Amino acid sequence: MTRKMKALLVPLAAASALAMVLSGCSTTDGGPTGGEGEPQTGGTLKVLSNGDVDHLDPQLIAYVPSNSVTRTISRSILSYEASNDADERSKLVGDLATEVPSPENDGLSYTITLRDGASWDAPDGARDIVSADVERGIKRICNPYIGAALGGYFISLIDGMAEFCEGFASVSPEIEPMKEYIESNDIPGVETPDDKTVIFHLVEPASDFTSMLSLATANPAPIEVLDYIPDSPEYRNNFVASGPYTVAEHKPDVKMTLERNPSWDADSDPLRKAYVDSIEMTMGIEVDAAMQQVQAGSADMLFDLQPSPANIQQLTSVNDKKFSTLENGGIDQFLWFNTKTDNNGGALQQLEVRQALQYAIDKAAVVQVMGGTDIASVTNGLFGPGINGYEEYSPYGEGDGKADPEKAKELLAAAGVENLTLKFPYRNLGSQPDIAQTVQASLEAAGITVELFPVPPTDYYANFMTNPENTAGGEWDIALVGWSPDWVGGAARSVFQPQFSFDGVPQAYNYVDYNNDEANALAAQALAAGSPEEAGELWHQVDETVMKDSPIVSIAAKKKANYHSERVQNFSIYALAQNGDWANVWLSK
């Protein structure tokens, strides 16, 4: 298998950017402000952001906040209603599809029927979205120029797609060769008998396949995209929209403006009301400045920013109804161990040493740094609250998250390890320096020396943690990351597969190629389970099995915090973005 092909098989949910990546919401603790009175149309929704989208090309999106943008400009096969009811917003519904399909052929086939009236804002006028566009979108997942971060789910599951992608990997990553390959080759598992019908054939039953079809990765692609390098400036400047808005202007890392798509047919779209006339996102804003603007009413919503712990304390003390939180099923703080390095004589390759660090870290102190128990909670396993498979349990310690430095010292002594010195990178963003220092202090209380060094936030995942040379070369020993599930509800696969399974094909966010055959077998059983209850029990067994190996320390889950201005009405949560739905809010006048 070529190196290009290996890169294409990487599912990502690198949330938190992974500050936050892909979705999964289950509860709302503070009720977001609903709309009072009749909806109003018009106005510009003003959104503030620290950074940009990861991609505009829907196939390539993996960063949770980017789903707010994609929701407005590109329609999905399946999706979710925006709602402040946790159960309602987690129910899969049809978007371009008329309904959620049921499994056929012993769970190996799903038939999609496309909705009438849905269209592209094509250069020569509105044009119907047809089954060939769905097929084209799936094919683009593994283009050799830049493969879809979440594409591995589809590549490993759709019949014949792995072989299609293997062939695509050998194609020159240029416009004409890529276009010719897509137009000349088919994926056996994507059947298009007519313009309105798509039949997916799988290699094995997958109870979560329909959830995958809610991801932008599976969105249809118009024929025009083949004339551009994926997500290139030329692609972005000629974006063909299918949602109620289109891209009017995009200055990377500076500003994005979305305006109404004249080809969008409201009658064909059950999920987006598109009340505002335009959406303007201003980038490069720090959280304190953003909060001041939103509170003053000169801006309306936040993109990749959240209220700080100090903001949250102030907002909750006055019971500000414009502030809300939700659980997203993710773990905000995982501490990974680099088991590939020979640093410290390969100490981290010893199970007892990794177990010692489990006891050494003061998780309760980290929770306090994150804003306290109103916004964060101690975790001890792979899955966060809200995922089917999550159970409260504690494989190490009492479960309250308090450190046991004496137990840690005992295990280190048993392993024959002295003078342990660990390289610890951290993102110089928000509360991350404080969290890193808190972890450092608890490790040093157990006699472990920690060398902290900052990495720019934009480089942390993209260029540092996902670079295998940094791992093999011992550039880091321990590192904090976050993870959110890529879809809603039964999303345990999207936590386990990208991070904790390895079949010889490196995955970017399984930093050390961790694998456990027993856990893989249990996961396969969970995906074929006959009920959510059975699946949940099996996924918990996966959790227990992996944590026996101690590849990570699970530290804390954090609720997603949202805030909006007084004039924003109908602030209802779109699950994949973990934020109010831009396509459904309106502005009071």
Short mmCIF file of C-alpha atoms in Angstrom, two decimals, residues 3-433:
data_model
loop_
_atom_site.label_atom_id
_atom_site.label_comp_id
_atom_site.label_asym_id
_atom_site.label_seq_id
_atom_site.Cartn_x
_atom_site.Cartn_y
_atom_site.Cartn_z
CA ARG A 3 2.16 6.18 1.53
CA LYS A 4 -0.47 8.32 -0.20
CA MET A 5 -3.04 5.61 0.22
CA LYS A 6 -2.23 5.27 3.91
CA ALA A 7 -2.80 8.96 4.41
CA LEU A 8 -6.22 8.67 2.81
CA LEU A 9 -7.45 6.12 5.32
CA VAL A 10 -7.18 8.48 8.28
CA PRO A 11 -10.45 9.24 10.03
CA LEU A 12 -10.19 12.35 12.12
CA ALA A 13 -12.25 13.97 14.64
CA ALA A 14 -9.52 15.91 16.00
CA ALA A 15 -11.67 18.01 17.95
CA SER A 16 -10.75 20.67 20.32
CA ALA A 17 -9.11 21.19 17.25
CA LEU A 18 -9.79 19.14 18.65
CA ALA A 19 -10.86 21.87 20.70
CA MET A 20 -14.07 20.64 19.43
CA VAL A 21 -14.32 18.31 16.23
CA LEU A 22 -17.07 16.42 15.30
CA SER A 23 -20.27 16.36 17.07
CA GLY A 24 -22.45 14.46 19.45
CA CYS A 25 -24.66 16.40 21.81
CA SER A 26 -26.81 14.98 24.54
CA THR A 27 -27.94 17.47 27.14
CA THR A 28 -28.47 21.14 27.58
CA ASP A 29 -28.09 22.46 31.09
CA GLY A 30 -28.81 26.11 30.49
CA GLY A 31 -31.77 26.59 28.18
CA PRO A 32 -30.71 28.68 25.18
CA THR A 33 -32.92 31.61 24.38
CA GLY A 34 -35.79 30.60 22.14
CA GLY A 35 -37.55 32.86 19.70
CA GLU A 36 -40.30 35.04 21.00
CA GLY A 37 -43.12 36.01 18.67
CA GLU A 38 -43.14 35.56 14.91
CA PRO A 39 -39.89 34.85 13.06
CA GLN A 40 -38.40 37.84 11.28
CA THR A 41 -36.41 37.81 8.07
CA GLY A 42 -33.55 40.06 7.14
CA GLY A 43 -30.40 41.46 8.68
CA THR A 44 -26.80 40.29 8.93
CA LEU A 45 -25.81 37.72 11.53
CA LYS A 46 -22.40 38.80 12.88
CA VAL A 47 -20.18 35.93 14.02
CA LEU A 48 -16.80 36.28 15.75
CA SER A 49 -13.98 33.78 15.40
CA ASN A 50 -10.42 33.29 16.47
CA GLY A 51 -9.52 31.13 13.48
CA ASP A 52 -10.83 30.05 10.10
CA VAL A 53 -12.65 26.94 8.90
CA ASP A 54 -10.42 23.94 8.37
CA HIS A 55 -11.87 23.55 4.87
CA LEU A 56 -14.69 24.91 2.73
CA ASP A 57 -14.74 21.74 0.64
CA PRO A 58 -17.42 19.62 2.42
CA GLN A 59 -15.64 16.32 1.73
CA LEU A 60 -12.63 17.46 3.73
CA ILE A 61 -14.26 18.95 6.82
CA ALA A 62 -13.34 17.50 10.20
CA TYR A 63 -13.33 20.49 12.56
CA VAL A 64 -16.52 20.81 14.61
CA PRO A 65 -17.01 24.59 14.25
CA SER A 66 -16.74 24.31 10.46
CA ASN A 67 -20.07 22.48 10.48
CA SER A 68 -21.80 25.78 11.23
CA VAL A 69 -20.61 27.10 7.88
CA THR A 70 -21.22 23.89 5.97
CA ARG A 71 -24.79 23.65 7.30
CA THR A 72 -25.62 26.90 5.51
CA ILE A 73 -23.92 26.33 2.14
CA SER A 74 -24.02 22.57 1.52
CA ARG A 75 -26.81 20.06 2.10
CA SER A 76 -26.20 16.57 3.46
CA ILE A 77 -27.85 13.26 2.64
CA LEU A 78 -29.12 12.92 6.22
CA SER A 79 -28.94 15.42 9.05
CA TYR A 80 -30.52 16.68 12.29
CA GLU A 81 -33.18 19.17 13.30
CA ALA A 82 -31.90 22.15 15.22
CA SER A 83 -33.35 21.87 18.71
CA ASN A 84 -32.72 22.66 22.36
CA ASP A 85 -34.17 19.28 23.29
CA ALA A 86 -31.31 16.79 23.58
CA ASP A 87 -33.37 13.88 22.24
CA GLU A 88 -34.84 15.82 19.33
CA ARG A 89 -31.54 17.18 18.06
CA SER A 90 -30.02 13.70 18.16
CA LYS A 91 -32.65 12.10 15.91
CA LEU A 92 -31.39 11.41 12.41
CA VAL A 93 -33.71 12.81 9.70
CA GLY A 94 -33.70 13.20 5.95
CA ASP A 95 -32.06 16.24 4.37
CA LEU A 96 -31.51 15.58 0.68
CA ALA A 97 -32.88 12.11 1.32
CA THR A 98 -36.64 11.85 1.73
CA GLU A 99 -36.22 9.69 4.83
CA VAL A 100 -33.71 7.72 6.86
CA PRO A 101 -33.29 4.35 5.12
CA SER A 102 -33.69 1.03 6.86
CA PRO A 103 -31.06 -1.69 6.45
CA GLU A 104 -31.69 -4.28 3.75
CA ASN A 105 -29.95 -7.47 2.68
CA ASP A 106 -29.09 -8.51 6.25
CA GLY A 107 -27.75 -5.06 7.04
CA LEU A 108 -25.49 -4.84 4.00
CA SER A 109 -27.50 -2.41 1.85
CA TYR A 110 -29.18 0.99 2.25
CA THR A 111 -31.33 2.72 -0.37
CA ILE A 112 -31.49 6.52 -0.51
CA THR A 113 -34.24 8.37 -2.37
CA LEU A 114 -33.39 11.99 -3.16
CA ARG A 115 -35.85 14.79 -2.49
CA ASP A 116 -37.44 16.77 -5.33
CA GLY A 117 -36.53 20.42 -5.73
CA ALA A 118 -33.03 20.36 -4.25
CA SER A 119 -30.60 22.08 -6.59
CA TRP A 120 -27.10 23.39 -7.17
CA ASP A 121 -26.38 27.07 -7.65
CA ALA A 122 -24.53 26.15 -10.84
CA PRO A 123 -22.77 28.76 -13.00
CA ASP A 124 -25.40 28.40 -15.73
CA GLY A 125 -28.37 28.43 -13.32
CA ALA A 126 -30.11 26.12 -10.88
CA ARG A 127 -29.64 22.41 -11.60
CA ASP A 128 -31.15 19.42 -9.77
CA ILE A 129 -29.02 17.44 -7.35
CA VAL A 130 -28.99 13.86 -8.67
CA SER A 131 -27.64 10.48 -7.66
CA ALA A 132 -24.50 10.94 -9.78
CA ASP A 133 -23.62 13.90 -7.55
CA VAL A 134 -23.82 11.66 -4.48
CA GLU A 135 -21.58 9.10 -6.15
CA ARG A 136 -19.11 11.84 -7.14
CA GLY A 137 -18.94 13.09 -3.57
CA ILE A 138 -18.09 9.63 -2.28
CA LYS A 139 -15.41 9.20 -4.94
CA ARG A 140 -13.77 12.52 -4.01
CA ILE A 141 -13.22 11.30 -0.44
CA CYS A 142 -9.94 9.65 -1.37
CA ASN A 143 -8.55 12.03 -3.95
CA PRO A 144 -4.72 11.82 -3.98
CA TYR A 145 -4.21 15.56 -3.44
CA ILE A 146 -5.81 15.81 0.01
CA GLY A 147 -7.86 12.91 1.31
CA ALA A 148 -10.88 13.41 3.53
CA ALA A 149 -9.97 13.27 7.20
CA LEU A 150 -13.13 11.33 8.03
CA GLY A 151 -12.97 9.23 4.90
CA GLY A 152 -11.64 6.09 6.54
CA TYR A 153 -15.10 5.20 7.85
CA PHE A 154 -16.45 5.02 4.30
CA ILE A 155 -13.35 3.53 2.66
CA SER A 156 -13.33 0.55 4.98
CA LEU A 157 -17.08 -0.02 4.82
CA ILE A 158 -18.44 0.57 1.31
CA ASP A 159 -17.98 -2.41 -1.00
CA GLY A 160 -15.10 -1.89 -3.41
CA MET A 161 -14.17 1.54 -2.12
CA ALA A 162 -10.82 0.47 -0.68
CA GLU A 163 -9.83 -0.86 -4.10
CA PHE A 164 -11.10 2.31 -5.81
CA CYS A 165 -9.03 4.41 -3.43
CA GLU A 166 -5.98 2.20 -3.88
CA GLY A 167 -6.12 2.95 -7.59
CA PHE A 168 -6.78 6.64 -7.00
CA ALA A 169 -3.65 6.86 -4.82
CA SER A 170 -1.47 6.12 -7.85
CA VAL A 171 -2.97 8.99 -9.87
CA SER A 172 -1.05 12.23 -10.20
CA PRO A 173 -2.63 14.82 -7.83
CA GLU A 174 -3.49 17.20 -10.66
CA ILE A 175 -6.82 18.34 -12.08
CA GLU A 176 -7.02 16.37 -15.31
CA PRO A 177 -5.73 12.98 -14.05
CA MET A 178 -7.99 13.15 -10.98
CA LYS A 179 -11.00 14.15 -13.08
CA GLU A 180 -10.38 11.33 -15.55
CA TYR A 181 -10.03 8.74 -12.79
CA ILE A 182 -13.29 9.76 -11.12
CA GLU A 183 -15.21 9.80 -14.39
CA SER A 184 -13.73 6.51 -15.64
CA ASN A 185 -13.94 4.35 -12.52
CA ASP A 186 -16.80 3.20 -10.33
CA ILE A 187 -17.18 2.03 -6.75
CA PRO A 188 -19.18 -1.23 -6.84
CA GLY A 189 -20.84 -0.40 -3.52
CA VAL A 190 -22.36 2.86 -4.79
CA GLU A 191 -25.17 2.04 -7.20
CA THR A 192 -27.18 4.75 -9.02
CA PRO A 193 -30.01 3.08 -10.96
CA ASP A 194 -31.69 6.43 -11.70
CA ASP A 195 -31.33 10.13 -10.91
CA LYS A 196 -33.25 9.87 -7.64
CA THR A 197 -31.87 6.63 -6.21
CA VAL A 198 -28.58 5.70 -4.57
CA ILE A 199 -27.99 2.22 -3.15
CA PHE A 200 -25.03 1.70 -0.82
CA HIS A 201 -23.64 -1.82 -0.43
CA LEU A 202 -21.44 -2.54 2.58
CA VAL A 203 -18.83 -5.18 3.25
CA GLU A 204 -20.22 -5.81 6.74
CA PRO A 205 -23.23 -4.73 8.78
CA ALA A 206 -22.79 -1.32 10.38
CA SER A 207 -25.55 -0.01 12.59
CA ASP A 208 -24.02 3.47 12.45
CA PHE A 209 -23.76 3.80 8.65
CA THR A 210 -26.77 6.08 8.39
CA SER A 211 -25.20 8.36 11.01
CA MET A 212 -22.11 8.59 8.81
CA LEU A 213 -24.32 9.90 6.00
CA SER A 214 -24.97 12.99 8.12
CA LEU A 215 -21.29 13.95 7.82
CA ALA A 216 -20.29 16.57 5.27
CA THR A 217 -17.75 14.02 4.07
CA ALA A 218 -20.61 12.21 2.29
CA ASN A 219 -22.20 15.33 0.79
CA PRO A 220 -22.94 15.29 -2.94
CA ALA A 221 -20.48 17.10 -5.22
CA PRO A 222 -21.42 18.98 -8.42
CA ILE A 223 -19.63 18.21 -11.68
CA GLU A 224 -17.91 21.61 -11.59
CA VAL A 225 -15.67 20.63 -8.67
CA LEU A 226 -13.67 18.32 -10.91
CA ASP A 227 -12.24 21.39 -12.65
CA TYR A 228 -10.38 22.47 -9.51
CA ILE A 229 -7.87 21.12 -7.04
CA PRO A 230 -9.86 20.13 -3.92
CA ASP A 231 -10.34 23.08 -1.55
CA SER A 232 -7.89 25.22 -3.51
CA PRO A 233 -8.36 29.00 -3.78
CA GLU A 234 -9.87 28.39 -7.20
CA TYR A 235 -12.31 25.87 -5.76
CA ARG A 236 -13.31 28.29 -3.00
CA ASN A 237 -13.71 31.21 -5.40
CA ASN A 238 -16.04 29.11 -7.56
CA PHE A 239 -17.94 27.35 -4.79
CA VAL A 240 -21.20 25.78 -5.98
CA ALA A 241 -23.69 25.93 -3.12
CA SER A 242 -26.67 23.72 -2.38
CA GLY A 243 -27.75 25.29 0.92
CA PRO A 244 -29.64 28.55 1.49
CA TYR A 245 -26.44 30.61 1.43
CA THR A 246 -23.35 30.77 -0.75
CA VAL A 247 -19.86 32.19 -0.30
CA ALA A 248 -19.75 35.84 -1.31
CA GLU A 249 -16.27 36.53 0.06
CA HIS A 250 -13.57 34.58 1.86
CA LYS A 251 -10.31 36.14 2.98
CA PRO A 252 -8.51 33.31 4.81
CA ASP A 253 -8.01 34.01 8.52
CA VAL A 254 -9.59 37.45 8.11
CA LYS A 255 -13.22 37.42 7.03
CA MET A 256 -15.98 35.35 5.43
CA THR A 257 -19.30 36.61 4.12
CA LEU A 258 -22.20 34.36 3.16
CA GLU A 259 -25.15 35.66 1.15
CA ARG A 260 -28.42 34.15 -0.01
CA ASN A 261 -28.26 31.43 -2.64
CA PRO A 262 -30.80 32.38 -5.34
CA SER A 263 -31.08 28.74 -6.47
CA TRP A 264 -32.15 27.40 -3.08
CA ASP A 265 -35.76 26.20 -2.90
CA ALA A 266 -37.15 26.56 0.62
CA ASP A 267 -39.88 24.01 -0.13
CA SER A 268 -37.23 21.34 -0.73
CA ASP A 269 -35.46 21.95 2.57
CA PRO A 270 -37.17 20.80 5.78
CA LEU A 271 -34.25 21.75 8.04
CA ARG A 272 -33.22 25.33 7.20
CA LYS A 273 -35.46 28.40 7.35
CA ALA A 274 -32.71 30.88 6.41
CA TYR A 275 -34.17 33.94 8.13
CA VAL A 276 -31.15 36.25 7.95
CA ASP A 277 -30.09 37.84 4.66
CA SER A 278 -26.38 37.34 5.19
CA ILE A 279 -23.80 36.00 7.63
CA GLU A 280 -20.53 37.79 8.32
CA MET A 281 -17.69 36.05 10.18
CA THR A 282 -14.80 38.16 11.45
CA MET A 283 -11.64 36.24 12.41
CA GLY A 284 -8.64 36.90 14.60
CA ILE A 285 -10.66 37.81 17.70
CA GLU A 286 -9.61 36.77 21.20
CA VAL A 287 -12.24 35.39 23.56
CA ASP A 288 -12.40 38.34 25.98
CA ALA A 289 -12.81 40.84 23.15
CA ALA A 290 -15.40 38.62 21.51
CA MET A 291 -17.44 38.32 24.69
CA GLN A 292 -17.38 42.09 25.17
CA GLN A 293 -18.70 42.62 21.65
CA VAL A 294 -21.45 40.02 21.97
CA GLN A 295 -22.54 41.37 25.34
CA ALA A 296 -22.57 44.89 23.92
CA GLY A 297 -24.64 43.76 20.93
CA SER A 298 -22.10 44.74 18.25
CA ALA A 299 -21.72 41.03 17.38
CA ASP A 300 -24.11 38.11 17.69
CA MET A 301 -22.55 34.65 17.97
CA LEU A 302 -19.24 32.81 18.41
CA PHE A 303 -17.65 30.36 15.97
CA ASP A 304 -14.63 28.61 17.51
CA LEU A 305 -14.67 30.57 20.75
CA GLN A 306 -16.30 29.77 24.07
CA PRO A 307 -16.80 31.86 27.20
CA SER A 308 -13.78 31.58 29.49
CA PRO A 309 -14.09 30.13 33.01
CA ALA A 310 -14.19 33.71 34.34
CA ASN A 311 -16.92 34.59 31.82
CA ILE A 312 -18.90 31.50 32.80
CA GLN A 313 -18.74 32.36 36.49
CA GLN A 314 -20.00 35.86 35.77
CA LEU A 315 -22.78 34.72 33.41
CA THR A 316 -24.06 32.03 35.75
CA SER A 317 -24.00 34.35 38.76
CA VAL A 318 -26.47 36.67 37.03
CA ASN A 319 -28.43 33.79 35.45
CA ASP A 320 -27.86 35.14 31.93
CA LYS A 321 -30.35 33.27 29.72
CA LYS A 322 -28.17 33.83 26.65
CA PHE A 323 -25.57 31.46 28.10
CA SER A 324 -26.00 27.70 27.74
CA THR A 325 -24.02 24.49 27.94
CA LEU A 326 -24.33 21.02 26.45
CA GLU A 327 -22.58 17.70 26.72
CA ASN A 328 -21.01 16.58 23.46
CA GLY A 329 -19.88 13.05 24.27
CA GLY A 330 -16.24 14.02 23.97
CA ILE A 331 -13.24 13.98 26.26
CA ASP A 332 -11.71 17.45 26.44
CA GLN A 333 -8.44 16.25 27.98
CA PHE A 334 -6.73 12.97 27.08
CA LEU A 335 -3.06 12.56 28.00
CA TRP A 336 -1.35 10.34 25.43
CA PHE A 337 1.78 8.33 26.18
CA ASN A 338 4.45 8.10 23.49
CA THR A 339 5.22 4.39 23.52
CA LYS A 340 7.34 4.67 20.36
CA THR A 341 10.15 6.71 21.86
CA ASP A 342 13.33 5.37 23.44
CA ASN A 343 13.50 8.39 25.74
CA ASN A 344 14.19 7.41 29.36
CA GLY A 345 15.36 4.03 28.16
CA GLY A 346 11.93 3.32 26.70
CA ALA A 347 10.27 3.69 30.11
CA LEU A 348 6.84 4.58 28.69
CA GLN A 349 6.80 1.25 26.86
CA GLN A 350 6.39 -0.42 30.28
CA LEU A 351 2.80 -0.88 31.43
CA GLU A 352 3.68 -0.24 35.09
CA VAL A 353 5.16 3.14 34.23
CA ARG A 354 2.06 4.19 32.32
CA GLN A 355 -0.11 2.96 35.19
CA ALA A 356 2.01 5.00 37.61
CA LEU A 357 1.15 8.15 35.66
CA GLN A 358 -2.54 7.25 35.86
CA TYR A 359 -2.31 7.61 39.64
CA ALA A 360 -0.02 10.64 39.56
CA ILE A 361 -2.26 13.04 37.67
CA ASP A 362 -4.62 15.20 39.71
CA LYS A 363 -7.71 15.18 37.48
CA ALA A 364 -9.81 17.01 40.05
CA ALA A 365 -7.37 19.93 39.96
CA VAL A 366 -7.59 20.02 36.15
CA VAL A 367 -11.40 20.19 36.38
CA GLN A 368 -11.09 23.25 38.61
CA VAL A 369 -8.79 24.94 36.10
CA MET A 370 -11.33 24.20 33.36
CA GLY A 371 -14.04 26.07 35.26
CA GLY A 372 -15.15 23.72 37.99
CA THR A 373 -17.73 20.98 38.19
CA ASP A 374 -20.50 23.10 36.64
CA ILE A 375 -18.68 22.99 33.32
CA ALA A 376 -16.33 19.97 33.55
CA SER A 377 -16.18 16.50 35.09
CA VAL A 378 -13.55 13.85 35.80
CA THR A 379 -13.40 11.01 33.27
CA ASN A 380 -11.69 7.63 33.49
CA GLY A 381 -12.33 5.92 30.16
CA LEU A 382 -12.44 6.39 26.39
CA PHE A 383 -16.00 7.66 26.09
CA GLY A 384 -17.52 10.83 27.42
CA PRO A 385 -21.00 11.34 28.88
CA GLY A 386 -23.66 11.04 26.20
CA ILE A 387 -22.06 8.28 24.11
CA ASN A 388 -23.73 4.88 24.02
CA GLY A 389 -21.11 2.84 25.85
CA TYR A 390 -20.20 5.41 28.47
CA GLU A 391 -20.34 4.16 32.04
CA GLU A 392 -18.90 5.67 35.18
CA TYR A 393 -16.09 3.40 36.30
CA SER A 394 -12.50 3.75 37.45
CA PRO A 395 -9.79 1.32 36.34
CA TYR A 396 -7.22 3.34 38.31
CA GLY A 397 -7.87 4.98 41.66
CA GLU A 398 -11.09 5.81 43.45
CA GLY A 399 -12.80 7.54 40.54
CA ASP A 400 -12.84 11.01 42.09
CA GLY A 401 -9.80 12.07 40.09
CA LYS A 402 -7.59 12.92 43.05
CA ALA A 403 -3.92 12.09 42.64
CA ASP A 404 -2.18 9.32 44.57
CA PRO A 405 1.50 10.25 44.25
CA GLU A 406 2.62 7.53 46.68
CA LYS A 407 0.96 4.83 44.56
CA ALA A 408 2.65 6.32 41.50
CA LYS A 409 6.06 6.24 43.20
CA GLU A 410 5.44 2.62 44.24
CA LEU A 411 4.71 1.55 40.66
CA LEU A 412 7.71 3.42 39.27
CA ALA A 413 9.95 1.71 41.81
CA ALA A 414 8.51 -1.69 40.90
CA ALA A 415 9.29 -0.93 37.25
CA GLY A 416 12.87 0.00 38.18
CA VAL A 417 12.48 3.50 36.76
CA GLU A 418 14.27 6.44 38.35
CA ASN A 419 14.75 10.06 37.31
CA LEU A 420 11.94 9.96 34.78
CA THR A 421 11.96 13.13 32.66
CA LEU A 422 9.08 13.75 30.26
CA LYS A 423 8.84 16.17 27.33
CA PHE A 424 5.41 17.78 27.42
CA PRO A 425 4.19 20.03 24.55
CA TYR A 426 1.10 22.15 25.03
CA ARG A 427 -1.04 24.53 23.01
CA ASN A 428 -0.47 28.14 23.93
CA LEU A 429 -4.20 28.86 23.81
CA GLY A 430 -6.88 29.66 26.36
CA SER A 431 -6.67 27.55 29.50
CA GLN A 432 -4.29 24.99 27.95
CA PRO A 433 -1.12 26.48 29.55
#
